[in-house]
Coordinates of C-alpha atoms in Angstrom, one line a residue:
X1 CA 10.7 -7.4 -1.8
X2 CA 10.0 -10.6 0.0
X3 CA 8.1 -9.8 3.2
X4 CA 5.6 -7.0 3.4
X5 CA 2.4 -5.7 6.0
X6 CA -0.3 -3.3 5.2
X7 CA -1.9 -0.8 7.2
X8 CA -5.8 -0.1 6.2
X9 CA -7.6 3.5 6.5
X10 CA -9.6 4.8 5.1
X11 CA -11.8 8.9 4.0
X12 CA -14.6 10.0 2.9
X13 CA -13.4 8.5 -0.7
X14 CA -10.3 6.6 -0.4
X15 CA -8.9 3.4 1.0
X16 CA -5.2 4.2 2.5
X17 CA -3.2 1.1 2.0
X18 CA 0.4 1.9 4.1
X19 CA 2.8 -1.1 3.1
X20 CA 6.1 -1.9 5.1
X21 CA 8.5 -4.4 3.4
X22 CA 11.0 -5.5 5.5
X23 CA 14.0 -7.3 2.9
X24 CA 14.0 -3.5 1.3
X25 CA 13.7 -1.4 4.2
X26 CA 11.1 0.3 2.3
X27 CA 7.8 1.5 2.6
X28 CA 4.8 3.2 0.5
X29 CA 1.8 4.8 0.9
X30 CA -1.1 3.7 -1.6
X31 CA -4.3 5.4 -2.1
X32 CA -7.1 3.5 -3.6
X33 CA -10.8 4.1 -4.9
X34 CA -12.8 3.5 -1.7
X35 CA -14.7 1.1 -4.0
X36 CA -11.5 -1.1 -5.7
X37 CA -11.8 -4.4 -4.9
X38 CA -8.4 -6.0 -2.9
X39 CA -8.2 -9.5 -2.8
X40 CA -11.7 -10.3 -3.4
X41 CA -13.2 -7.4 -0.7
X42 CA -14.4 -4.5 -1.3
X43 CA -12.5 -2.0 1.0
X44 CA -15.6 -1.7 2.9
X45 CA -14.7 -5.1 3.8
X46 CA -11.5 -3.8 6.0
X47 CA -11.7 -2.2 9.1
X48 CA -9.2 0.7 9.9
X49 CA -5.8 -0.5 11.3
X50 CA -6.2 -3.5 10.0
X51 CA -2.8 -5.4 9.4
X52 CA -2.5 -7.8 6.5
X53 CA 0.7 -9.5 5.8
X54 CA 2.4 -12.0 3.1
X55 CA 5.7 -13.1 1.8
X56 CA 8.4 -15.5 3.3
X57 CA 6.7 -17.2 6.3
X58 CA 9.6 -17.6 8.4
X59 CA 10.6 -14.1 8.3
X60 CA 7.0 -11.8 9.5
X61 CA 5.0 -13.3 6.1
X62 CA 2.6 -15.1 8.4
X63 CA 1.1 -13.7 11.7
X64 CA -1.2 -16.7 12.2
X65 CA 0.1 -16.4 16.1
X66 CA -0.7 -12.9 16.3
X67 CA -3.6 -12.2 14.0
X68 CA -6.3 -11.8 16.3
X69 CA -4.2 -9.0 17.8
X70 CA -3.7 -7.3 14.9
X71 CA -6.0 -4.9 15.2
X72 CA -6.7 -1.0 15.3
X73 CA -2.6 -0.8 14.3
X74 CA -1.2 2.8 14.2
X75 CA 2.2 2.2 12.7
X76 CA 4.8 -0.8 11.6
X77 CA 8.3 -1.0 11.8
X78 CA 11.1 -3.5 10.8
X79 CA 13.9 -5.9 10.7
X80 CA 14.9 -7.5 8.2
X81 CA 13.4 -10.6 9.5
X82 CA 10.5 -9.4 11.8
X83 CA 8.1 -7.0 12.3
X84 CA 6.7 -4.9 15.2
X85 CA 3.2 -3.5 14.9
X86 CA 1.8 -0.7 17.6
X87 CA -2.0 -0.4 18.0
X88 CA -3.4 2.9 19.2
X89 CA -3.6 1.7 22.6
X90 CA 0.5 1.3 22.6
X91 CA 0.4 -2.5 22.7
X92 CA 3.5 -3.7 21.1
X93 CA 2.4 -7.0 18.9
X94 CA 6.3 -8.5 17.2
X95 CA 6.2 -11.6 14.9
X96 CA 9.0 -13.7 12.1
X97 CA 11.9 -15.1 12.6
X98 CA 12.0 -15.0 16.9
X99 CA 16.0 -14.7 17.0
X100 CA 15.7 -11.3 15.6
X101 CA 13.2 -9.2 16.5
X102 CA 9.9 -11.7 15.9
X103 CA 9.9 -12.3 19.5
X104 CA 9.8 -10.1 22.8
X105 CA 10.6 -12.2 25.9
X106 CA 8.9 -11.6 29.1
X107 CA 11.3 -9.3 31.0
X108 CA 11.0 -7.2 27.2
X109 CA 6.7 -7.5 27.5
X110 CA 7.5 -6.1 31.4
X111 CA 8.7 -3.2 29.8
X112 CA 6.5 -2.0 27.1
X113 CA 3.7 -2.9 29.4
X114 CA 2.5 0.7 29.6
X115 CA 2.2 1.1 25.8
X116 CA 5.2 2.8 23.6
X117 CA 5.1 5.3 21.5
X118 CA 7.2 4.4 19.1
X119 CA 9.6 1.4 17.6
X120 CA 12.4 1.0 15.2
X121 CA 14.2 -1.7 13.8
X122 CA 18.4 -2.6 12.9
X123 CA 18.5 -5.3 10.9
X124 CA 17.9 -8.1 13.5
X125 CA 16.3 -6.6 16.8
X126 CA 14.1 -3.6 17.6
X127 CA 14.0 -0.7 20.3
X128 CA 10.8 0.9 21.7
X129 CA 10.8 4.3 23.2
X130 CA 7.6 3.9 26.2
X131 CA 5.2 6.1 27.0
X132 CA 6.8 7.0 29.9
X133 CA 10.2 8.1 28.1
X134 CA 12.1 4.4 28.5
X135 CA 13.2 2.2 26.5
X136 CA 13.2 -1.6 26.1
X137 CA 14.8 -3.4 23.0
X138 CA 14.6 -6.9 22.0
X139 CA 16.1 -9.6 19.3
X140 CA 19.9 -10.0 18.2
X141 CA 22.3 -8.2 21.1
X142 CA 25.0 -7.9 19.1
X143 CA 22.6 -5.8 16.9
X144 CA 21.1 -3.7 19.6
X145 CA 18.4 -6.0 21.2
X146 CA 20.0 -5.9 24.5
X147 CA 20.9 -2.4 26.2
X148 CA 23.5 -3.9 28.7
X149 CA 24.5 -1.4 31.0
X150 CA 22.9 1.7 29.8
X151 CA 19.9 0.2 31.1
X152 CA 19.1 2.7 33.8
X153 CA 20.3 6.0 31.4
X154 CA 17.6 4.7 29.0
X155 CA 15.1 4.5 32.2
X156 CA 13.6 7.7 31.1
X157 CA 13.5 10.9 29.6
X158 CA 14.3 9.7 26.1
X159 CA 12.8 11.3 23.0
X160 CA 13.4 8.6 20.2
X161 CA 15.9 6.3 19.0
X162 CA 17.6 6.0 15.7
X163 CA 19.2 3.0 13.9
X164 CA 21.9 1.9 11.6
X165 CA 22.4 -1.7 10.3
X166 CA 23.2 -3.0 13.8
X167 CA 23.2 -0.2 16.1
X168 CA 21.1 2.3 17.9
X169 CA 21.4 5.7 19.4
X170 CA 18.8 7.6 21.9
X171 CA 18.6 11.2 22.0
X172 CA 17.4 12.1 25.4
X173 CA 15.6 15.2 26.9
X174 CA 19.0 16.8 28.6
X175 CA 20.6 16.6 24.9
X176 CA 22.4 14.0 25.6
X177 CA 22.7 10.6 23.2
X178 CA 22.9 6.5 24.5
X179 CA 24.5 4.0 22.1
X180 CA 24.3 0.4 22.7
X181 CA 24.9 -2.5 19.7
X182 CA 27.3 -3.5 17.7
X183 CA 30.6 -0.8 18.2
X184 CA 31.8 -0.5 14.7
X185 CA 28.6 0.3 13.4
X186 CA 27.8 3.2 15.8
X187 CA 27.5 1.4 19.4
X188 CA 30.1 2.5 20.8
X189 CA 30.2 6.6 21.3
X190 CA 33.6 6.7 23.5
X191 CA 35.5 8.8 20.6
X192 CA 33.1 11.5 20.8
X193 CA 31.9 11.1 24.0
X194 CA 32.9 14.6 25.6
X195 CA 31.1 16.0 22.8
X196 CA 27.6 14.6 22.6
X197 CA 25.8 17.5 25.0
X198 CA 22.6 19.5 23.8
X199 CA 21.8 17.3 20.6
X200 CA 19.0 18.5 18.4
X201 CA 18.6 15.5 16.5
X202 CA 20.4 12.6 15.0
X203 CA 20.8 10.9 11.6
X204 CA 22.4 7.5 10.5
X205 CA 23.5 6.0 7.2
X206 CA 23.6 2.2 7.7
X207 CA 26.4 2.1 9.8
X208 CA 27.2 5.5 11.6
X209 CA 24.9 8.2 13.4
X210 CA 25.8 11.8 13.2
X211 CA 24.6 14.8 15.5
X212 CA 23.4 18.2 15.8
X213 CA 24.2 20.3 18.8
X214 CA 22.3 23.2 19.4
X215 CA 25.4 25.6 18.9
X216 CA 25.3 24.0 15.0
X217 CA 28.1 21.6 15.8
X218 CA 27.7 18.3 14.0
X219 CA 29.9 14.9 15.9
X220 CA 29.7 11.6 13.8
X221 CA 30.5 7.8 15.1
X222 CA 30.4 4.6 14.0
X223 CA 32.3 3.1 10.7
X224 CA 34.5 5.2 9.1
X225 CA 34.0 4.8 5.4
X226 CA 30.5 5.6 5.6
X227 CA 30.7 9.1 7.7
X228 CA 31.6 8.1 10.8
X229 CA 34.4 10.4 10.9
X230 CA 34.2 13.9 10.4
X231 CA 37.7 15.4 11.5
X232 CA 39.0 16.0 8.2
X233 CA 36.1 17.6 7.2
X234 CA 35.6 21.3 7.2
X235 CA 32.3 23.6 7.8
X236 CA 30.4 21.0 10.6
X237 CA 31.8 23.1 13.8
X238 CA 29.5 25.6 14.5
X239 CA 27.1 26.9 11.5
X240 CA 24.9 23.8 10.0
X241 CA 21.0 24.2 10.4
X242 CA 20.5 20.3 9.4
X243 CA 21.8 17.2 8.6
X244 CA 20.6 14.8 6.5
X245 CA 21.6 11.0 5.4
X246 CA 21.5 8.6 2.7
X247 CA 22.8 4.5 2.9
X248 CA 26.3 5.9 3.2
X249 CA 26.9 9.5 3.5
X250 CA 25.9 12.8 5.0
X251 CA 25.1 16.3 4.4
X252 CA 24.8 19.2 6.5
X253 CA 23.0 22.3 5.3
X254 CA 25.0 25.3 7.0
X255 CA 23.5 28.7 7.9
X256 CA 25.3 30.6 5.0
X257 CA 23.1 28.1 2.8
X258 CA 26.4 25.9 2.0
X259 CA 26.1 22.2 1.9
X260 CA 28.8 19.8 3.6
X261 CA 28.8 15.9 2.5
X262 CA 30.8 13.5 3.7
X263 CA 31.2 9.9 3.8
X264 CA 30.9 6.8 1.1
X265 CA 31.7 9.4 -2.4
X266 CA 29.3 7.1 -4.4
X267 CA 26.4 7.8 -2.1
X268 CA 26.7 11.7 -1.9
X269 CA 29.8 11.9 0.4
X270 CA 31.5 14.4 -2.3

């Protein structure tokens, strides 16, 4: 872990420390004696939502820019390089390395002006899903941080966006899904295009999504070796309840109380 932020609350007897790492993708939730000393303070000391971060400075280990916006923070998410912190009023504050994700250029701070609701991260650029149902992404385009033409289809009406490696996919209100990024790591949904209508949800391993229609279908996309096909695989066209995903493979838990993995065999595919 080289890069990490931490999120302060606090009750009646503990100090909630929520840590986001972004080299690991990782993140853990610590609770601590409301009386244990961090750092030289007492927790006392912290205010809730407060955001401290360390590690490699060029990569979201120093917010020196940002700091004195750093404050009352709901949640963090991350790049590899970057982080994006939202504070309870749904001001989006981004800092590291600026070419992917650190920075959010003005026609990107034009967009989340009315606050978001929620943000997540590829490896090098991040995607925000506004208050009012849009969404407006920023960093690396070749890893999702510019939605091209399906600009005015992610206008509104989306409920959150997923993420592989380099690639992200919104499920919106109608049940439909929006791709944009990279293609061979899920950007690109023309294979099962025809067949993306009333999705429930959506998962991804790190480089293909897979999702749920409401008549227990599942459709996959993206690469290949790591689920992104599923049409030699039996038991996903009309009976799975939910899907789930590790780094690189999938299961679906059928309605019979079966279970149907596919994808990378070392990571659960089999």
């Amino acid at each position: 872990v080289q890069v990490c932020a931490m999120r302060v609350s606090k009750d009646m007897r503990h100090c909630h420390i929520i840590i986001v790492c972004v080299a690991s993708l990782w993140s853990l939730s610590v609770a601590l004696p409301i009386d244990e000393v961090q750092d030289g303070k007492e927790c006392e000391d912290y205010q809730i939502g407060d955001l401290l971060v360390w590690g490699d400075l060029q990569n979201g280990g120093n917010a020196d820019a940002v700091q004195n916006e750093l404050y009352d923070i709901r949640t963090v998410g991350a790049t590899t390089f970057a982080f994006a912190a939202i504070r309870s009023d749904g001001t989006v504050i981004a800092w590291g390395d600026t070419e992917k994700g650190g920075f959010i250029d003005a026609d990107g701070l034009s967009g989340i002006a009315g606050g978001v609701s929620s943000v997540v991260g590829t490896m090098t650029a991040f995607a925000a899903v506004t208050l009012a149902g849009g969404v407006v992404a920023w960093g690396n385009d070749m890893a999702g941080g510019d939605v091209g033409t399906d600009a005015g289809n992610l206008a509104s009406g989306v409920l959150e966006v997923v993420a592989t490696d380099y690639a992200f996919a919104a499920l919106k209100d109608d049940g439909s899904v929006i791709a944009w990024g990279w293609a061979p790591g899920g950007g690109n949904t023309a294979d099962v295009a025809s067949e993306l209508y009333s999705i429930t949800d959506i998962v991804a391993t790190h480089n293909a999504f897979a999702a749920l229609r409401s008549d227990g279908a599942v459709k996959a996309w993206g690469s290949d070796s790591v689920g992104g096909d599923t049409s030699g695989v039996v038991g996903l066209d009309n009976n799975v309840r939910t899907i789930y995903a590790s780094r690189k493979a999938f299961v679906a838990h059928t309605y019979s109380n079966t279970v149907v993995a596919w994808g990378d065999s070392d990571w659960g595919g089999d």
